[in-house]
Amino acid sequence: NKIFFDNSGFIKIENYLKSEKFEKISNEINVEIENILLSNSEKLKNLGGYKMGNLNISLGAKGEALWEIMKVAGIENTIEEITGFKKNKYDIFFGGNLLFPYPFTYDQLFHTDGVRIPRKIIISIAIHDIEINNGPTQIYEGSHNENLPYWKFVKKYFFKKKYTVLLKKGDIFLRETFIWHRGTKNKINKKRIL
C-alpha cells in the first residue's frame, strides 16, 4: 500500500467504516447540510466556489465525531502504514466538500490544493455513494511527484488517462494535497458530500 501511495499519490480503501455510529453521523451530516442549504440559499451565492457549485465546508463537531469513529477503526495506524506520518505528529482539520445538485455544477479545472511543503494528506470519507453521475473526483496518477506550473501540467498530462474516484458509503480515499485533481459535474438532483 505504501509503495502504491508513494507512486500514485492516492489510495482508496473500501469498506473502511461500517459501524452503527458511522451510519448515524453520516445521516446527521446529510440532514444538517440539507437544512443549511434550504435556509441559506441566498447567502450561498456570496461564497467562493458557488458559481462552480463546489464548496469547501467545515464539519465542526461532526468532523471530530467522524475522527473518533475512524480512530476506533484504526485510522492512525493506516495513516502511518500508507504515508509514513507517525501518530500524533500531525495536525487535523475537519473539513469537507459539498457539490450542489444538477444543474448548478460544472467540471472544475484541474488544480492542486496547496504547496508541496509542508506535506499534507487529505482523507475523504464517503458518507454516501459517489458514482459516475454525482460528481466524483478525477485525479492524474503520479502528478504529485512534480512541481509543475499549470501550462506544463496541461502539456504533460492532458491526454493521459485520468483516475475517477468512485466510492461506496464507508470507503475512504487518501491523497496528497499536491496531486492534480478536479471535481466533476454533478448530473443528478442530489447534493454530493465528501
PDB file of N, CA and C in Angstrom, residues 138-180:
ATOM      1  N   GLN A 138     -11.669  13.418 -10.105  1.00  0.00           N
ATOM      2  CA  GLN A 138     -10.757  12.813 -11.081  1.00  0.00           C
ATOM      3  C   GLN A 138      -9.333  13.228 -10.726  1.00  0.00           C
ATOM      4  N   ILE A 139      -8.403  12.292 -10.887  1.00  0.00           N
ATOM      5  CA  ILE A 139      -7.012  12.501 -10.488  1.00  0.00           C
ATOM      6  C   ILE A 139      -6.085  12.013 -11.587  1.00  0.00           C
ATOM      7  N   TYR A 140      -4.966  12.699 -11.740  1.00  0.00           N
ATOM      8  CA  TYR A 140      -3.896  12.201 -12.602  1.00  0.00           C
ATOM      9  C   TYR A 140      -2.871  11.507 -11.714  1.00  0.00           C
ATOM     10  N   GLU A 141      -2.819  10.196 -11.871  1.00  0.00           N
ATOM     11  CA  GLU A 141      -1.925   9.364 -11.069  1.00  0.00           C
ATOM     12  C   GLU A 141      -0.478   9.814 -11.210  1.00  0.00           C
ATOM     13  N   GLY A 142       0.203   9.949 -10.076  1.00  0.00           N
ATOM     14  CA  GLY A 142       1.622  10.292 -10.059  1.00  0.00           C
ATOM     15  C   GLY A 142       1.919  11.766 -10.278  1.00  0.00           C
ATOM     16  N   SER A 143       0.892  12.593 -10.480  1.00  0.00           N
ATOM     17  CA  SER A 143       1.142  14.012 -10.784  1.00  0.00           C
ATOM     18  C   SER A 143       1.611  14.810  -9.572  1.00  0.00           C
ATOM     19  N   HIS A 144       1.610  14.204  -8.407  1.00  0.00           N
ATOM     20  CA  HIS A 144       2.107  14.875  -7.200  1.00  0.00           C
ATOM     21  C   HIS A 144       3.636  14.871  -7.133  1.00  0.00           C
ATOM     22  N   ASN A 145       4.267  14.091  -8.001  1.00  0.00           N
ATOM     23  CA  ASN A 145       5.727  13.943  -7.943  1.00  0.00           C
ATOM     24  C   ASN A 145       6.487  15.073  -8.620  1.00  0.00           C
ATOM     25  N   GLU A 146       5.771  15.985  -9.272  1.00  0.00           N
ATOM     26  CA  GLU A 146       6.422  17.084  -9.972  1.00  0.00           C
ATOM     27  C   GLU A 146       5.793  18.408  -9.580  1.00  0.00           C
ATOM     28  N   ASN A 147       6.599  19.425  -9.494  1.00  0.00           N
ATOM     29  CA  ASN A 147       6.118  20.767  -9.206  1.00  0.00           C
ATOM     30  C   ASN A 147       6.004  21.511 -10.532  1.00  0.00           C
ATOM     31  N   LEU A 148       4.806  21.445 -11.146  1.00  0.00           N
ATOM     32  CA  LEU A 148       4.610  21.989 -12.487  1.00  0.00           C
ATOM     33  C   LEU A 148       3.684  23.196 -12.464  1.00  0.00           C
ATOM     34  N   PRO A 149       4.016  24.248 -13.230  1.00  0.00           N
ATOM     35  CA  PRO A 149       3.010  25.293 -13.435  1.00  0.00           C
ATOM     36  C   PRO A 149       1.874  24.716 -14.275  1.00  0.00           C
ATOM     37  N   TYR A 150       0.745  25.384 -14.263  1.00  0.00           N
ATOM     38  CA  TYR A 150      -0.446  24.845 -14.917  1.00  0.00           C
ATOM     39  C   TYR A 150      -0.213  24.516 -16.385  1.00  0.00           C
ATOM     40  N   TRP A 151       0.440  25.397 -17.125  1.00  0.00           N
ATOM     41  CA  TRP A 151       0.611  25.163 -18.558  1.00  0.00           C
ATOM     42  C   TRP A 151       1.466  23.926 -18.828  1.00  0.00           C
ATOM     43  N   LYS A 152       2.469  23.676 -17.988  1.00  0.00           N
ATOM     44  CA  LYS A 152       3.284  22.463 -18.170  1.00  0.00           C
ATOM     45  C   LYS A 152       2.498  21.222 -17.760  1.00  0.00           C
ATOM     46  N   PHE A 153       1.684  21.353 -16.715  1.00  0.00           N
ATOM     47  CA  PHE A 153       0.824  20.238 -16.320  1.00  0.00           C
ATOM     48  C   PHE A 153      -0.093  19.849 -17.485  1.00  0.00           C
ATOM     49  N   VAL A 154      -0.747  20.830 -18.096  1.00  0.00           N
ATOM     50  CA  VAL A 154      -1.670  20.561 -19.202  1.00  0.00           C
ATOM     51  C   VAL A 154      -0.930  19.894 -20.356  1.00  0.00           C
ATOM     52  N   LYS A 155       0.227  20.408 -20.677  1.00  0.00           N
ATOM     53  CA  LYS A 155       1.013  19.862 -21.791  1.00  0.00           C
ATOM     54  C   LYS A 155       1.389  18.396 -21.537  1.00  0.00           C
ATOM     55  N   LYS A 156       1.752  18.088 -20.301  1.00  0.00           N
ATOM     56  CA  LYS A 156       2.224  16.742 -19.987  1.00  0.00           C
ATOM     57  C   LYS A 156       1.097  15.744 -19.727  1.00  0.00           C
ATOM     58  N   TYR A 157       0.035  16.182 -19.062  1.00  0.00           N
ATOM     59  CA  TYR A 157      -0.967  15.239 -18.563  1.00  0.00           C
ATOM     60  C   TYR A 157      -2.299  15.237 -19.305  1.00  0.00           C
ATOM     61  N   PHE A 158      -2.616  16.272 -20.056  1.00  0.00           N
ATOM     62  CA  PHE A 158      -3.969  16.429 -20.585  1.00  0.00           C
ATOM     63  C   PHE A 158      -4.481  15.191 -21.318  1.00  0.00           C
ATOM     64  N   PHE A 159      -3.642  14.536 -22.085  1.00  0.00           N
ATOM     65  CA  PHE A 159      -4.106  13.385 -22.870  1.00  0.00           C
ATOM     66  C   PHE A 159      -3.846  12.046 -22.182  1.00  0.00           C
ATOM     67  N   LYS A 160      -3.348  12.101 -20.946  1.00  0.00           N
ATOM     68  CA  LYS A 160      -3.151  10.862 -20.198  1.00  0.00           C
ATOM     69  C   LYS A 160      -4.459  10.449 -19.532  1.00  0.00           C
ATOM     70  N   LYS A 161      -4.510   9.184 -19.147  1.00  0.00           N
ATOM     71  CA  LYS A 161      -5.715   8.643 -18.520  1.00  0.00           C
ATOM     72  C   LYS A 161      -5.895   9.218 -17.115  1.00  0.00           C
ATOM     73  N   LYS A 162      -7.128   9.627 -16.834  1.00  0.00           N
ATOM     74  CA  LYS A 162      -7.491  10.116 -15.512  1.00  0.00           C
ATOM     75  C   LYS A 162      -8.083   8.966 -14.706  1.00  0.00           C
ATOM     76  N   TYR A 163      -7.859   8.992 -13.404  1.00  0.00           N
ATOM     77  CA  TYR A 163      -8.482   8.038 -12.494  1.00  0.00           C
ATOM     78  C   TYR A 163      -9.719   8.708 -11.893  1.00  0.00           C
ATOM     79  N   THR A 164     -10.873   8.081 -12.024  1.00  0.00           N
ATOM     80  CA  THR A 164     -12.114   8.603 -11.467  1.00  0.00           C
ATOM     81  C   THR A 164     -12.393   7.882 -10.158  1.00  0.00           C
ATOM     82  N   VAL A 165     -12.551   8.649  -9.088  1.00  0.00           N
ATOM     83  CA  VAL A 165     -12.701   8.102  -7.740  1.00  0.00           C
ATOM     84  C   VAL A 165     -14.172   7.810  -7.456  1.00  0.00           C
ATOM     85  N   LEU A 166     -14.554   6.565  -7.613  1.00  0.00           N
ATOM     86  CA  LEU A 166     -15.907   6.121  -7.286  1.00  0.00           C
ATOM     87  C   LEU A 166     -15.856   5.461  -5.906  1.00  0.00           C
ATOM     88  N   LEU A 167     -16.771   5.848  -5.038  1.00  0.00           N
ATOM     89  CA  LEU A 167     -16.743   5.368  -3.660  1.00  0.00           C
ATOM     90  C   LEU A 167     -18.116   4.869  -3.230  1.00  0.00           C
ATOM     91  N   LYS A 168     -18.113   3.889  -2.372  1.00  0.00           N
ATOM     92  CA  LYS A 168     -19.325   3.428  -1.707  1.00  0.00           C
ATOM     93  C   LYS A 168     -19.311   3.995  -0.288  1.00  0.00           C
ATOM     94  N   LYS A 169     -20.470   4.150   0.288  1.00  0.00           N
ATOM     95  CA  LYS A 169     -20.551   4.655   1.654  1.00  0.00           C
ATOM     96  C   LYS A 169     -19.663   3.819   2.561  1.00  0.00           C
ATOM     97  N   GLY A 170     -18.802   4.490   3.320  1.00  0.00           N
ATOM     98  CA  GLY A 170     -17.875   3.802   4.217  1.00  0.00           C
ATOM     99  C   GLY A 170     -16.476   3.640   3.659  1.00  0.00           C
ATOM    100  N   ASP A 171     -16.299   3.868   2.343  1.00  0.00           N
ATOM    101  CA  ASP A 171     -14.953   3.852   1.756  1.00  0.00           C
ATOM    102  C   ASP A 171     -14.222   5.118   2.169  1.00  0.00           C
ATOM    103  N   ILE A 172     -12.898   5.038   2.225  1.00  0.00           N
ATOM    104  CA  ILE A 172     -12.102   6.243   2.431  1.00  0.00           C
ATOM    105  C   ILE A 172     -11.099   6.371   1.288  1.00  0.00           C
ATOM    106  N   PHE A 173     -10.675   7.589   1.066  1.00  0.00           N
ATOM    107  CA  PHE A 173      -9.767   7.899  -0.027  1.00  0.00           C
ATOM    108  C   PHE A 173      -8.705   8.848   0.496  1.00  0.00           C
ATOM    109  N   LEU A 174      -7.448   8.417   0.471  1.00  0.00           N
ATOM    110  CA  LEU A 174      -6.338   9.254   0.913  1.00  0.00           C
ATOM    111  C   LEU A 174      -5.608   9.768  -0.314  1.00  0.00           C
ATOM    112  N   ARG A 175      -5.219  11.057  -0.272  1.00  0.00           N
ATOM    113  CA  ARG A 175      -4.452  11.618  -1.378  1.00  0.00           C
ATOM    114  C   ARG A 175      -3.536  12.714  -0.886  1.00  0.00           C
ATOM    115  N   GLU A 176      -2.470  12.908  -1.635  1.00  0.00           N
ATOM    116  CA  GLU A 176      -1.584  14.033  -1.399  1.00  0.00           C
ATOM    117  C   GLU A 176      -2.322  15.307  -1.813  1.00  0.00           C
ATOM    118  N   THR A 177      -2.161  16.389  -1.060  1.00  0.00           N
ATOM    119  CA  THR A 177      -2.845  17.631  -1.439  1.00  0.00           C
ATOM    120  C   THR A 177      -2.305  18.189  -2.747  1.00  0.00           C
ATOM    121  N   PHE A 178      -1.076  17.869  -3.066  1.00  0.00           N
ATOM    122  CA  PHE A 178      -0.425  18.463  -4.235  1.00  0.00           C
ATOM    123  C   PHE A 178      -0.711  17.706  -5.529  1.00  0.00           C
ATOM    124  N   ILE A 179      -1.515  16.668  -5.469  1.00  0.00           N
ATOM    125  CA  ILE A 179      -1.816  15.916  -6.692  1.00  0.00           C
ATOM    126  C   ILE A 179      -2.815  16.717  -7.545  1.00  0.00           C
ATOM    127  N   TRP A 180      -2.642  16.659  -8.865  1.00  0.00           N
ATOM    128  CA  TRP A 180      -3.559  17.356  -9.772  1.00  0.00           C
ATOM    129  C   TRP A 180      -4.877  16.592  -9.831  1.00  0.00           C
TER     130      TRP A 180
END
